[in-house]
mmCIF file of C-alpha atoms in Angstrom:
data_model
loop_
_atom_site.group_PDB
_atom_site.id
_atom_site.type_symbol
_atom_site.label_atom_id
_atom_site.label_comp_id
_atom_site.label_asym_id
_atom_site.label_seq_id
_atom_site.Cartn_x
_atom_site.Cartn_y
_atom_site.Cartn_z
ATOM 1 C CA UNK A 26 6.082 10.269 -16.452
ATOM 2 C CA UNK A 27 4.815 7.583 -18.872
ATOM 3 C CA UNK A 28 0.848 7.785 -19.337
ATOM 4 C CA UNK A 29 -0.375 5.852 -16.778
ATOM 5 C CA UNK A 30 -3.623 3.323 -16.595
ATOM 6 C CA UNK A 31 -5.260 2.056 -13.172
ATOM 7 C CA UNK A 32 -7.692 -0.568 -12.813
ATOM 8 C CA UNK A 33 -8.977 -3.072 -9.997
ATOM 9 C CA UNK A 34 -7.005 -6.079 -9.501
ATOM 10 C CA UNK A 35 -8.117 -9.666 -10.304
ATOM 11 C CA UNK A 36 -6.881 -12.432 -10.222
ATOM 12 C CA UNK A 37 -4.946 -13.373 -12.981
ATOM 13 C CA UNK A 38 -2.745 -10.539 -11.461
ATOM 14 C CA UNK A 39 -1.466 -12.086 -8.858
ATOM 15 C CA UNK A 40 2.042 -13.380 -9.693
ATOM 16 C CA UNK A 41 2.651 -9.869 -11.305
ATOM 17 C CA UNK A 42 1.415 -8.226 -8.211
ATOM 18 C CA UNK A 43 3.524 -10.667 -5.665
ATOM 19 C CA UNK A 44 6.674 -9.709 -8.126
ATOM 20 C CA UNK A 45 6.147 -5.823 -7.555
ATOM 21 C CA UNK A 46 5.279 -5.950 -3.868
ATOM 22 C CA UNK A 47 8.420 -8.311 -3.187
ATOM 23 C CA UNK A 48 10.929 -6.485 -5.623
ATOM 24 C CA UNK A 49 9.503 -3.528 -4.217
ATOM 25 C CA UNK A 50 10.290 -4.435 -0.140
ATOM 26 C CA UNK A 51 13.369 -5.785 -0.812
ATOM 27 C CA UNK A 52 14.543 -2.921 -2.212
ATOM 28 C CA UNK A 53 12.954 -0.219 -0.485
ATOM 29 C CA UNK A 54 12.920 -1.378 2.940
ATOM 30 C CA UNK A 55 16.319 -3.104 3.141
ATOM 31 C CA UNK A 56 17.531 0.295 5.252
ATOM 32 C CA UNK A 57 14.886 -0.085 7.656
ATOM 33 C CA UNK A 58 14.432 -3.727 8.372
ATOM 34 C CA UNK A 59 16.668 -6.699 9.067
ATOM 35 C CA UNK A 60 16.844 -9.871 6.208
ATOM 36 C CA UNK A 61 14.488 -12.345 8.110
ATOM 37 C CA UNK A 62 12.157 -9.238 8.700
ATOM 38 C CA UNK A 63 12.295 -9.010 4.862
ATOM 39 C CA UNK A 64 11.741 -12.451 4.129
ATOM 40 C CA UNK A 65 8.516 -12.796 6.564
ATOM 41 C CA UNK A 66 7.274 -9.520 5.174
ATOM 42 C CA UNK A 67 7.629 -10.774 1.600
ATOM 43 C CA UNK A 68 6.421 -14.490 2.275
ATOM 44 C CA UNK A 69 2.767 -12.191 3.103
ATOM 45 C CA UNK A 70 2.586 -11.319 -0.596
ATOM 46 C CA UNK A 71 3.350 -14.722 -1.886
ATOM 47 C CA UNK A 72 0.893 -15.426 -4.969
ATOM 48 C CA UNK A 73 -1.282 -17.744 -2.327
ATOM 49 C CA UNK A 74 -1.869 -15.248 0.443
ATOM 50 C CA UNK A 75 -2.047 -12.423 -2.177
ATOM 51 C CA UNK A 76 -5.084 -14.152 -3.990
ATOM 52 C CA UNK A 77 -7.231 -14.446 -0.806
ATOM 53 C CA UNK A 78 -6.459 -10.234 -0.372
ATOM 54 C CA UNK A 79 -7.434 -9.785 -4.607
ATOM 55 C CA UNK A 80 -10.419 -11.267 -3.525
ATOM 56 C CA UNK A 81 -11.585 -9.685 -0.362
ATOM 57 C CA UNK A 82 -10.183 -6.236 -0.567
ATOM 58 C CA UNK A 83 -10.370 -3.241 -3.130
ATOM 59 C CA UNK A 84 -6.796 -3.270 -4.680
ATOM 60 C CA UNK A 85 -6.030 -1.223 -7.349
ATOM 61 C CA UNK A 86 -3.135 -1.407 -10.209
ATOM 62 C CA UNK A 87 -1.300 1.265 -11.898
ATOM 63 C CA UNK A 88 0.350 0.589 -14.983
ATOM 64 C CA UNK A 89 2.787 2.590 -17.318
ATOM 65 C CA UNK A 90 2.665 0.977 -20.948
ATOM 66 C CA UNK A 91 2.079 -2.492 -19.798
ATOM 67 C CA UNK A 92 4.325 -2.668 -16.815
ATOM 68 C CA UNK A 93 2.584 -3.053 -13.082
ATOM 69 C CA UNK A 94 4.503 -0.126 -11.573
ATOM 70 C CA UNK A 95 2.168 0.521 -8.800
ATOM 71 C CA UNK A 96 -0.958 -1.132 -6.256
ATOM 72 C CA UNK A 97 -2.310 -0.019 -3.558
ATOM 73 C CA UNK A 98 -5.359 -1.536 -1.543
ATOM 74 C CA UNK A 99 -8.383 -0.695 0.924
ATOM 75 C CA UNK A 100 -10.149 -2.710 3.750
ATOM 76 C CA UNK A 101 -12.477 -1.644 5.322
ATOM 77 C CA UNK A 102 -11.274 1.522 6.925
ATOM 78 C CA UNK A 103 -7.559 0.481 6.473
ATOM 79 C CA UNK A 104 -5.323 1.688 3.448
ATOM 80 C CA UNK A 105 -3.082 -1.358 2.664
ATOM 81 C CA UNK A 106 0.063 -2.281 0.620
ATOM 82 C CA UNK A 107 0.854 0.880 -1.514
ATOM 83 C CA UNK A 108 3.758 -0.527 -3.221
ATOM 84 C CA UNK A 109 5.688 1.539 -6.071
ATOM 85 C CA UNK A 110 8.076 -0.088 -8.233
ATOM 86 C CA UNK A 111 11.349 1.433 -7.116
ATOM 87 C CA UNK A 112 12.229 2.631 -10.371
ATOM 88 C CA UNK A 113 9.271 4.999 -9.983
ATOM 89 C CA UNK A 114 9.555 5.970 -6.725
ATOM 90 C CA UNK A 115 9.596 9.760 -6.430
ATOM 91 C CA UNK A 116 8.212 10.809 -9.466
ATOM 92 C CA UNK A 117 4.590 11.292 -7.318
ATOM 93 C CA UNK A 118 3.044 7.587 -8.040
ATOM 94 C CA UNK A 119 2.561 6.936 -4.357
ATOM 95 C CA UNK A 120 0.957 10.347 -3.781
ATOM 96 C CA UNK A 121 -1.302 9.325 -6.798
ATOM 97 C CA UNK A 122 -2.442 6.232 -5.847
ATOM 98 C CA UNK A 123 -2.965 7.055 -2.246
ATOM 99 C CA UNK A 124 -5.250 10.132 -3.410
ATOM 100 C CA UNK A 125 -7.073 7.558 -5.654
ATOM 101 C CA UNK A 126 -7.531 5.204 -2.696
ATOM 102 C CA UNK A 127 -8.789 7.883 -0.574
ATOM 103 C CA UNK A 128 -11.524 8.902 -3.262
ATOM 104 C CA UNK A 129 -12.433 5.529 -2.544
ATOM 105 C CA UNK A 130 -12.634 5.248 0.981
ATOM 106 C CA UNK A 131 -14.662 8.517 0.701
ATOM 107 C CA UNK A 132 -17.160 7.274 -1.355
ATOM 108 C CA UNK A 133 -18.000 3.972 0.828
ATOM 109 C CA UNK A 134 -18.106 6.883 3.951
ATOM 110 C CA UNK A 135 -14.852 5.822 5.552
ATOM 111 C CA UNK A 136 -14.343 9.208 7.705
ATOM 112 C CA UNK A 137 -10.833 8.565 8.977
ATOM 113 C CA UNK A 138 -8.168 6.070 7.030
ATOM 114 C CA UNK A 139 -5.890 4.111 9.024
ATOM 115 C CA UNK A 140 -2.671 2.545 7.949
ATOM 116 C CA UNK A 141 0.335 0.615 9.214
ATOM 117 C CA UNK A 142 3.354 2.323 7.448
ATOM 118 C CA UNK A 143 6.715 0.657 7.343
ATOM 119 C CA UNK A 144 9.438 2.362 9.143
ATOM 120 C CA UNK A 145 10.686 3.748 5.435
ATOM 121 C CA UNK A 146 7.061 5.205 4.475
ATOM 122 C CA UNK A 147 6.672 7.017 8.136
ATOM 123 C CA UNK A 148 7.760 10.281 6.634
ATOM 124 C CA UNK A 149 5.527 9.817 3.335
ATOM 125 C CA UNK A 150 2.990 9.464 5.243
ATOM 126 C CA UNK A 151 3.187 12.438 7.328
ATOM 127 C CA UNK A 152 4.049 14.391 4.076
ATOM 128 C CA UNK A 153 0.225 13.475 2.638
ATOM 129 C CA UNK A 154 -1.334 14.598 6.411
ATOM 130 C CA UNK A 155 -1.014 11.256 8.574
ATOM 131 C CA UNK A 156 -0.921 11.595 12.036
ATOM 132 C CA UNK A 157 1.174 9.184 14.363
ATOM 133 C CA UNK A 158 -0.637 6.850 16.821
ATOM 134 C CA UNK A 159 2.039 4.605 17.906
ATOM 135 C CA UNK A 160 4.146 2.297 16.983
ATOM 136 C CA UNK A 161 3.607 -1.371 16.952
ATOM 137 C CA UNK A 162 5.311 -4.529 16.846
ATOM 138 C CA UNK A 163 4.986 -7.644 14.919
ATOM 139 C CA UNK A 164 7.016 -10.674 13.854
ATOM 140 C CA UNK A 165 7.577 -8.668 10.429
ATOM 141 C CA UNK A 166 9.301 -6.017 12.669
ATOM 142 C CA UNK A 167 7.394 -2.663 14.264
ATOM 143 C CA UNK A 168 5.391 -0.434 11.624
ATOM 144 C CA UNK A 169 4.035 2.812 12.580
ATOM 145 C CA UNK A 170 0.032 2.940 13.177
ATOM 146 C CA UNK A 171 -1.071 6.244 11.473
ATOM 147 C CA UNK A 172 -4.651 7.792 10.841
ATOM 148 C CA UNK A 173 -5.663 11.013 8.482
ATOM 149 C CA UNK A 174 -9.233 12.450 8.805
ATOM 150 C CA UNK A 175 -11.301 12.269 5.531
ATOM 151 C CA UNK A 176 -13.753 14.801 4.228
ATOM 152 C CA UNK A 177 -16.344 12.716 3.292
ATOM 153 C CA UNK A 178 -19.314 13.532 0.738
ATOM 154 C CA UNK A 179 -22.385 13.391 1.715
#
C-alpha cells in the first residue's frame, strides 16, 4: 500500500470529504440498499451538513500521496462514518483507521464504542470484535446497532 498520512479534519476539507463519503456509498452500498435509500444517505454528507460534523466531532483523514482515501469519525461514545475509497477497500485501511479511532476513544475513557454499521459493513464489524444489538430502522434504511468493549488506560 502507498505510504499513508492521517490527520484531523478541518474545514477546508469538506467538499473532498463529501466526494469520498458519497463516491464511497454509492458504490459500496448499492448491494445492500435501494436508490432513494442511497440518495438520503448521501444528501447527510452533503458539504453543508458535513461542515457542522468537521466541527463538532473528531474526524480523522487518511491520505495516500495526496488523495483522501479514507475518514473515519468519533462522538462521543459513537464511532461514525468510516468511509474507504473503494479502490482501497480490502487492502486493511478500514481496519487501520478504526484501530486509530479506537486509540482515541480510549484515551478520552470511552469504555465501550458503539456504532451503526450499514447492512454491507455488518460482517466488518464483527470481524474487528463488534457485537450485535439490534437492528434499527431509519428513513436511510435499517443499519445494524453494534457495541465492542474497550480496554481503556488508566
Amino acid at each position: 500500500m502507498t505510504l499513508l498520512k492521517f490527520r484531523k479534519a478541518t474545514v477546508a476539507d469538506v467538499v473532498p470529504l463529501s466526494e469520498l463519503i458519497q463516491r464511497t456509498i454509492r458504490v459500496s452500498n448499492a448491494g445492500d440498499y435501494d436508490q432513494k435509500s442511497i440518495d438520503m444517505l448521501c444528501s447527510i454528507f452533503e458539504p453543508g451538513p458535513l461542515t457542522g460534523r468537521i466541527e463538532n466531532e473528531a474526524i480523522l483523514l487518511c491520505f495516500a500521496g495526496a488523495n483522501l482515501v479514507g475518514t473515519v469519525g468519533l462522538k462521543g461514545d459513537y464511532l461514525r462514518s468510516l468511509f474507504v475509497d473503494p479502490a482501497f477497500q480490502g487492502q486493511g485501511l478500514g481496519k487501520l483507521l478504526t484501530a486509530r479511532i479506537e486509540e482515541e476513544a480510549r484515551q478520552r475513557a470511552i469504555s465501550d464504542l458503539m456504532l451503526h454499521a450499514s447492512l454491507t459493513a455488518r460482517d466488518f464489524y464483527a470481524a474487528l470484535g463488534y457485537e450485535f444489538l439490534e437492528v434499527q430502522s431509519y428513513p436511510e434504511g435499517p443499519f445494524v446497532l453494534m457495541r465492542k468493549q474497550l480496554n481503556v488506560r488508566l
